[in-house]
Coordinates of C-alpha atoms and ligand atoms in Angstrom, one line a residue:
M1 CA 117.4 95.5 47.9
S2 CA 114.2 97.7 48.7
E3 CA 112.3 95.3 46.6
D4 CA 113.6 92.3 48.8
D5 CA 112.5 94.4 51.9
T6 CA 108.9 95.0 50.4
S7 CA 108.4 91.3 49.7
R8 CA 109.8 90.4 53.2
S9 CA 107.4 92.7 54.9
G10 CA 104.7 91.6 52.3
R11 CA 105.0 88.1 53.8
F12 CA 104.8 89.4 57.4
W13 CA 101.5 91.2 56.9
S14 CA 99.5 90.4 53.8
R15 CA 95.8 91.4 53.7
P16 CA 93.7 88.3 54.7
K17 CA 92.1 86.8 51.5
S18 CA 88.6 86.9 52.9
K19 CA 87.3 89.9 54.9
W20 CA 86.1 87.5 57.5
L21 CA 89.6 86.7 58.4
I22 CA 90.4 90.1 59.4
G23 CA 88.3 89.4 62.5
I24 CA 91.2 87.1 63.9
P25 CA 93.5 89.8 64.5
L26 CA 90.9 92.3 65.5
G27 CA 89.5 89.8 68.0
G28 CA 93.1 89.4 69.3
F29 CA 93.4 93.1 69.9
I30 CA 89.9 93.5 71.6
A31 CA 90.7 90.4 73.8
F32 CA 94.1 92.0 74.6
G33 CA 92.3 95.3 75.6
L34 CA 90.0 93.6 77.9
G35 CA 92.6 91.5 79.4
A36 CA 94.7 94.6 80.0
V37 CA 91.6 96.3 81.8
A38 CA 90.6 93.3 83.8
L39 CA 94.6 93.0 84.8
G40 CA 94.4 96.8 85.8
T41 CA 91.4 96.1 87.9
T42 CA 92.6 93.0 89.4
N43 CA 95.9 94.8 90.5
Y44 CA 94.0 97.6 91.8
I45 CA 91.9 95.2 94.0
L46 CA 95.1 93.5 94.9
H47 CA 96.8 96.6 96.0
A48 CA 93.8 98.0 98.0
T49 CA 93.4 94.8 99.7
S50 CA 97.1 94.5 100.8
S51 CA 96.8 97.6 103.2
T52 CA 96.8 97.3 106.9
E53 CA 93.5 99.1 106.8
F54 CA 92.0 96.4 104.8
C55 CA 93.1 93.6 107.3
Y56 CA 91.9 96.0 110.1
A57 CA 88.3 95.6 108.5
C58 CA 88.1 92.5 110.2
H59 CA 91.4 92.2 112.5
S60 CA 91.2 95.7 114.0
H61 CA 90.0 94.1 117.3
E62 CA 91.0 97.1 119.6
A63 CA 91.4 94.6 122.5
F64 CA 94.0 92.2 121.1
I65 CA 95.5 92.5 117.5
K66 CA 95.9 96.3 117.4
P67 CA 97.7 96.9 120.7
E68 CA 99.9 93.8 120.2
Y69 CA 100.9 94.8 116.9
E70 CA 101.3 98.7 117.7
A71 CA 103.5 97.7 120.6
S72 CA 105.8 95.8 118.6
S73 CA 109.1 96.6 117.2
H74 CA 107.8 96.1 113.7
F75 CA 105.3 99.0 114.2
V76 CA 107.6 101.5 115.5
N77 CA 111.4 101.0 115.6
V78 CA 114.8 103.2 115.6
S79 CA 115.1 102.8 111.9
G80 CA 111.5 103.9 111.1
V81 CA 110.7 101.0 108.9
R82 CA 107.4 99.8 109.5
A83 CA 106.3 96.1 108.4
G84 CA 102.5 96.0 107.5
C85 CA 100.3 93.2 108.2
S86 CA 100.7 91.9 104.5
D87 CA 104.4 92.3 104.6
C88 CA 104.5 89.4 106.7
H89 CA 101.2 87.5 105.8
L90 CA 101.4 87.9 102.0
P91 CA 103.5 86.6 99.0
H92 CA 105.2 89.6 97.3
D93 CA 107.3 87.8 94.6
N94 CA 104.6 85.9 92.8
W95 CA 101.6 87.4 91.4
F96 CA 99.5 84.2 91.1
E97 CA 100.4 83.2 94.6
L98 CA 99.2 86.5 95.7
T99 CA 95.9 86.4 93.8
W100 CA 95.4 83.0 95.1
T101 CA 96.0 83.8 98.8
K102 CA 93.8 86.8 98.3
A103 CA 91.0 84.5 97.0
V104 CA 91.5 82.1 99.8
V105 CA 91.6 85.3 102.4
S106 CA 88.4 86.4 101.1
L107 CA 86.7 83.4 102.1
D108 CA 87.3 84.5 105.7
I109 CA 84.2 86.6 105.2
I110 CA 82.3 83.5 106.4
P111 CA 83.7 82.7 109.7
E112 CA 84.0 86.6 110.2
M113 CA 80.2 87.1 109.6
M114 CA 79.7 84.1 112.1
G115 CA 81.6 85.9 114.7
K116 CA 84.4 83.3 114.9
L117 CA 86.8 85.9 116.3
D118 CA 84.6 88.7 117.6
T119 CA 85.5 88.6 121.2
A120 CA 88.9 88.4 122.8
E121 CA 87.7 85.0 124.5
K122 CA 87.0 83.5 121.2
Y123 CA 90.2 84.8 119.6
E124 CA 92.3 83.2 122.4
S125 CA 90.3 79.9 122.0
H126 CA 91.6 79.8 118.3
R127 CA 95.0 81.5 118.7
A128 CA 96.9 78.3 119.0
E129 CA 95.6 76.8 115.7
M130 CA 95.9 80.1 113.9
A131 CA 99.5 80.5 114.9
E132 CA 100.3 77.1 114.3
A133 CA 98.9 77.4 110.7
V134 CA 101.4 80.4 110.2
W135 CA 104.4 78.8 111.7
R136 CA 103.8 75.8 109.4
Q137 CA 103.6 78.1 106.5
F138 CA 106.7 79.9 107.3
K139 CA 108.7 76.7 108.2
A140 CA 107.6 75.3 104.9
N141 CA 108.7 78.5 102.9
D142 CA 112.0 79.2 104.9
S143 CA 110.5 82.3 106.5
K144 CA 110.6 83.8 103.1
F145 CA 108.1 86.8 104.1
C146 CA 110.7 87.8 106.8
R147 CA 113.7 87.5 104.1
H148 CA 111.8 90.1 102.2
C149 CA 113.2 92.6 104.5
H150 CA 116.1 90.6 106.5
S151 CA 118.7 88.5 105.3
V152 CA 121.9 87.1 107.1
E153 CA 124.1 88.5 104.2
A154 CA 122.9 91.9 105.4
M155 CA 123.4 91.5 108.9
D156 CA 126.5 93.1 110.5
L157 CA 127.5 90.0 112.6
E158 CA 130.2 91.7 114.3
E159 CA 128.0 94.2 115.9
Q160 CA 125.8 91.1 117.0
N161 CA 126.4 89.5 120.2
R162 CA 128.9 86.7 119.6
S163 CA 126.7 83.7 120.3
V164 CA 123.8 85.3 118.4
A165 CA 126.0 85.9 115.2
R166 CA 127.2 82.1 115.3
R167 CA 123.5 81.0 115.5
H168 CA 122.8 83.3 112.5
S169 CA 125.6 82.2 110.4
R170 CA 125.2 78.6 111.2
A171 CA 121.2 78.7 110.8
E172 CA 121.4 77.7 107.0
E173 CA 123.4 74.6 107.2
R174 CA 121.6 73.4 110.1
G175 CA 118.2 73.8 108.2
E176 CA 117.0 76.3 110.7
T177 CA 114.6 79.3 109.7
C178 CA 114.1 82.6 111.3
I179 CA 110.7 81.7 112.6
E180 CA 111.6 78.8 114.8
C181 CA 113.9 81.1 117.0
H182 CA 111.7 84.3 116.6
Y183 CA 107.9 83.6 117.1
G184 CA 105.8 85.9 119.0
I185 CA 107.4 89.0 117.8
V186 CA 104.4 90.9 116.9
H187 CA 101.5 89.0 118.4
E188 CA 101.2 87.6 122.0
L189 CA 101.8 83.8 122.2
P190 CA 99.3 81.1 122.7
E191 CA 99.7 78.7 125.5
G192 CA 102.0 75.6 124.7
A193 CA 103.8 77.8 122.1
D194 CA 107.3 76.3 122.6
D195 CA 105.8 72.7 122.4
I196 CA 103.8 73.4 119.3
M197 CA 106.8 74.8 117.6
E198 CA 109.0 72.0 118.8
G199 CA 106.6 69.8 117.1
I200 CA 106.5 71.4 113.9
V201 CA 110.4 71.6 113.9
A202 CA 110.5 67.9 114.6
E203 CA 108.0 67.1 111.9
F204 CA 110.0 69.1 109.4
A205 CA 113.5 67.4 110.3
P206 CA 114.8 64.9 107.7
E207 CA 114.2 61.6 108.8
T208 CA 116.7 60.4 111.0
A209 CA 117.4 57.1 109.1
D210 CA 117.3 54.2 111.4
S211 CA 118.8 51.9 108.7
V212 CA 121.9 54.3 108.0
D213 CA 124.9 52.1 108.4
Ligands
LIG301 C1 86.5 89.3 105.9 C2 87.3 89.4 107.1 C3 88.9 89.4 106.9 C4 89.7 90.1 106.4 C5 89.4 91.2 105.5 C6 91.0 89.6 106.8 N1 90.8 88.5 107.6 FE1 92.3 87.4 108.3 N2 90.9 86.2 109.3 C7 89.6 86.4 109.4 C8 88.9 85.2 109.9 C9 87.6 85.0 110.5 C10 90.1 84.3 110.5 C11 89.8 83.0 111.1 C12 89.6 82.0 109.9 C13 89.6 80.5 110.5 O1 90.4 80.1 111.1 O2 88.7 80.0 109.9 C14 91.3 84.8 110.0 C15 92.5 84.3 110.0 C16 93.7 84.9 109.7 C17 94.9 84.4 110.0 C18 95.5 83.2 110.8 C19 95.9 82.1 110.1 C20 95.0 81.1 109.3 O3 95.3 80.7 108.4 O4 93.9 80.8 110.1 C21 95.9 85.3 109.5 C22 97.6 85.3 109.6 C23 95.2 86.4 108.8 N3 93.9 86.2 109.2 C24 96.0 87.6 108.5 C25 95.0 88.6 107.5 C26 95.7 89.6 106.9 C27 97.2 89.7 106.8 C28 94.7 90.3 106.3 C29 94.9 91.5 105.5 C30 95.6 91.2 104.0 C31 93.5 89.9 106.5 N4 93.6 88.6 107.6 C32 92.2 90.0 106.4 C33 88.9 87.4 108.8 C34 89.5 88.3 107.8
LIG302 C1 108.8 95.3 106.1 C2 110.2 95.0 106.6 C3 110.3 93.6 107.6 C4 109.6 92.4 107.7 C5 108.9 92.0 106.5 C6 110.1 91.7 108.8 N1 110.9 92.5 109.6 FE1 112.0 92.2 111.3 N2 112.5 94.1 111.5 C7 112.4 95.1 110.4 C8 112.8 96.2 111.0 C9 112.9 97.6 110.2 C10 113.3 96.1 112.4 C11 114.0 96.9 113.3 C12 115.1 97.2 113.1 C13 115.8 98.3 114.2 O1 116.1 97.8 115.2 O2 115.8 99.3 114.0 C14 113.1 94.5 112.6 C15 113.5 94.0 113.8 C16 113.4 92.6 113.9 C17 114.1 91.9 115.1 C18 114.7 92.5 116.2 C19 114.0 93.1 117.3 C20 113.0 92.3 117.9 O3 111.7 92.4 118.0 O4 113.4 91.2 118.4 C21 113.8 90.5 114.8 C22 114.2 89.3 115.6 C23 113.1 90.4 113.5 N3 112.9 91.7 113.0 C24 112.6 89.3 112.9 C25 111.8 89.3 111.8 C26 111.1 88.0 111.7 C27 111.2 86.7 112.2 C28 110.2 88.5 110.6 C29 109.2 87.5 109.6 C30 108.1 86.8 110.7 C31 110.4 89.7 110.3 N4 111.3 90.3 111.0 C32 109.7 90.3 109.5 C33 111.9 95.0 109.3 C34 111.0 94.0 108.9
LIG303 C1 118.9 79.3 115.8 C2 118.1 80.2 116.3 C3 118.1 81.5 115.3 C4 117.7 81.7 114.1 C5 117.3 80.5 113.1 C6 117.6 83.0 113.7 N1 117.9 83.8 114.7 FE1 117.7 85.6 114.7 N2 118.5 85.7 116.7 C7 118.6 84.7 117.6 C8 118.9 85.0 118.8 C9 119.0 84.1 120.0 C10 118.8 86.3 119.0 C11 119.2 87.2 120.1 C12 117.8 87.4 121.0 C13 116.8 88.4 120.3 O1 117.0 89.4 119.6 O2 115.7 87.7 120.1 C14 118.6 86.9 117.6 C15 118.4 88.2 117.3 C16 118.3 88.6 115.9 C17 117.8 90.1 115.4 C18 118.2 91.2 116.3 C19 119.8 91.5 116.2 C20 120.3 92.3 117.1 O3 121.5 92.3 117.4 O4 119.4 93.4 117.5 C21 117.3 89.9 114.2 C22 117.0 91.1 113.4 C23 117.3 88.7 114.0 N3 117.5 87.9 114.7 C24 116.7 88.3 112.7 C25 116.6 86.9 112.1 C26 116.2 86.5 110.8 C27 115.7 87.5 109.8 C28 116.4 85.1 110.8 C29 116.1 84.3 109.4 C30 117.1 84.7 108.4 C31 117.1 84.7 112.0 N4 117.2 85.8 113.0 C32 117.3 83.5 112.5 C33 118.5 83.4 117.2 C34 118.1 83.0 115.9
LIG304 C1 106.8 91.2 111.6 C2 105.9 90.1 111.0 C3 104.4 90.3 111.0 C4 103.6 91.3 111.2 C5 104.0 92.7 110.9 C6 102.3 90.9 111.5 N1 102.1 89.6 111.8 FE1 100.6 88.3 112.1 N2 101.8 86.9 112.5 C7 103.2 86.8 112.4 C8 103.8 85.6 112.9 C9 105.0 85.2 112.8 C10 102.5 84.9 113.4 C11 102.7 83.6 114.1 C12 102.4 83.6 115.7 C13 103.5 84.3 116.2 O1 104.7 83.9 116.2 O2 103.2 85.5 117.0 C14 101.5 85.6 113.1 C15 100.0 85.2 113.5 C16 99.0 85.9 113.1 C17 97.6 85.6 113.4 C18 97.3 84.2 113.8 C19 96.8 84.4 115.3 C20 97.7 84.7 116.5 O3 97.5 85.8 117.1 O4 98.9 84.3 116.5 C21 96.7 86.6 112.9 C22 95.3 86.5 113.0 C23 97.7 87.7 112.4 N3 99.1 87.5 112.6 C24 97.2 88.8 111.6 C25 98.0 90.0 111.7 C26 97.4 91.3 111.2 C27 95.9 91.5 111.2 C28 98.6 91.9 111.0 C29 98.6 93.6 110.9 C30 98.0 94.3 112.1 C31 99.7 91.4 111.5 N4 99.4 89.9 111.7 C32 101.1 91.8 111.4 C33 103.9 88.0 111.7 C34 103.6 89.2 111.6

């Protein structure tokens, strides 16, 4: 039996016939090691760039973003759970999506340097288009960043006002998502927010087929 074992393990790892061939597994190990180091560094960067402090590097704007956020129920609440910028704005369930999003966010260094958002007036003039971009993203991904913390299953619907509980329990079957009822919970709303949201919801609604018989 032991003889059989040896031959089996012999088949599994046999010394390469040429000494050059040893370079293949060795190269594999080196590549693996370098990959691990690179991944560690990337993860370090991903982590560091997920903090609210990092977002504040550009979005600290004492006059607008910061006070709005810090006055919101997602900054201070009875439960003591704080949602940071990245909890609502970055994916957490998909490493590739996170890395890709970070790469795209880092391009914002260009408009930032050009001073696109450096005064409250400029910010206001872009707020509607920026908010719309976020709403579209949330409508498209079924408010998945909100669901990272909230879920209808975990809601004590009995404790909610009857009509609110009904809206929550029916939302799913009606194809409604959190953001279309709960916008402007952290940031102030741009002018015409309701119309913009209505337009997005209509756009996403399944075609009301005119040819249905
Ligand atoms: C290098 C500076 C910089 C950093 C760091 C930065 N942003 Fe931005 N961000 C900008 C600029 C500039 C814009 C406006 C971009 C545009 O519309 O062209 C923007 C736009 C946005 C928008 C509007 C949505 C959109 O797609 O236009 C959101 C949301 C946002 N940033 C969130 C964040 C979050 C969350 C962080 C931290 C993880 C962050 N940003 C870090 C500069 C930055
Ligand atoms: C990091 C976790 C987290 C994320 C992400 C999050 N929330 Fe919350 N949310 C909370 C906590 C904690 C409270 C406060 C609970 C309490 O009342 O003590 C809260 C409260 C609320 C409330 C009730 C208070 C109010 O301001 O009206 C609403 C509505 C709400 N969240 C909706 C959302 C929506 C919509 C999103 C996505 C845009 C979201 N939340 C993302 C944790 C989170
Ligand atoms: C059809 C509209 C609608 C949808 C969709 C909806 N909600 Fe609500 N929700 C309401 C209304 C109305 C209230 C009561 C007023 C308020 O707090 O804004 C409410 C209240 C809440 C509250 C506070 C509950 C309380 O009693 O304090 C939370 C938290 C909340 N919603 C989270 C969510 C989340 C998370 C989603 C997505 C899974 C969601 N809602 C989807 C309409 C909706
Ligand atoms: C609870 C979730 C939540 C948190 C926390 C949050 N945001 Fe937002 N953010 C949103 C939503 C939802 C929108 C879309 C507009 C709206 O509904 O107010 C938005 C919009 C924005 C916009 C577009 C312009 C605007 O004012 O609407 C920027 C920029 C932005 N967020 C940056 C940030 C930064 C920076 C932080 C941290 C300081 C942060 N957000 C924290 C949910 C959040």
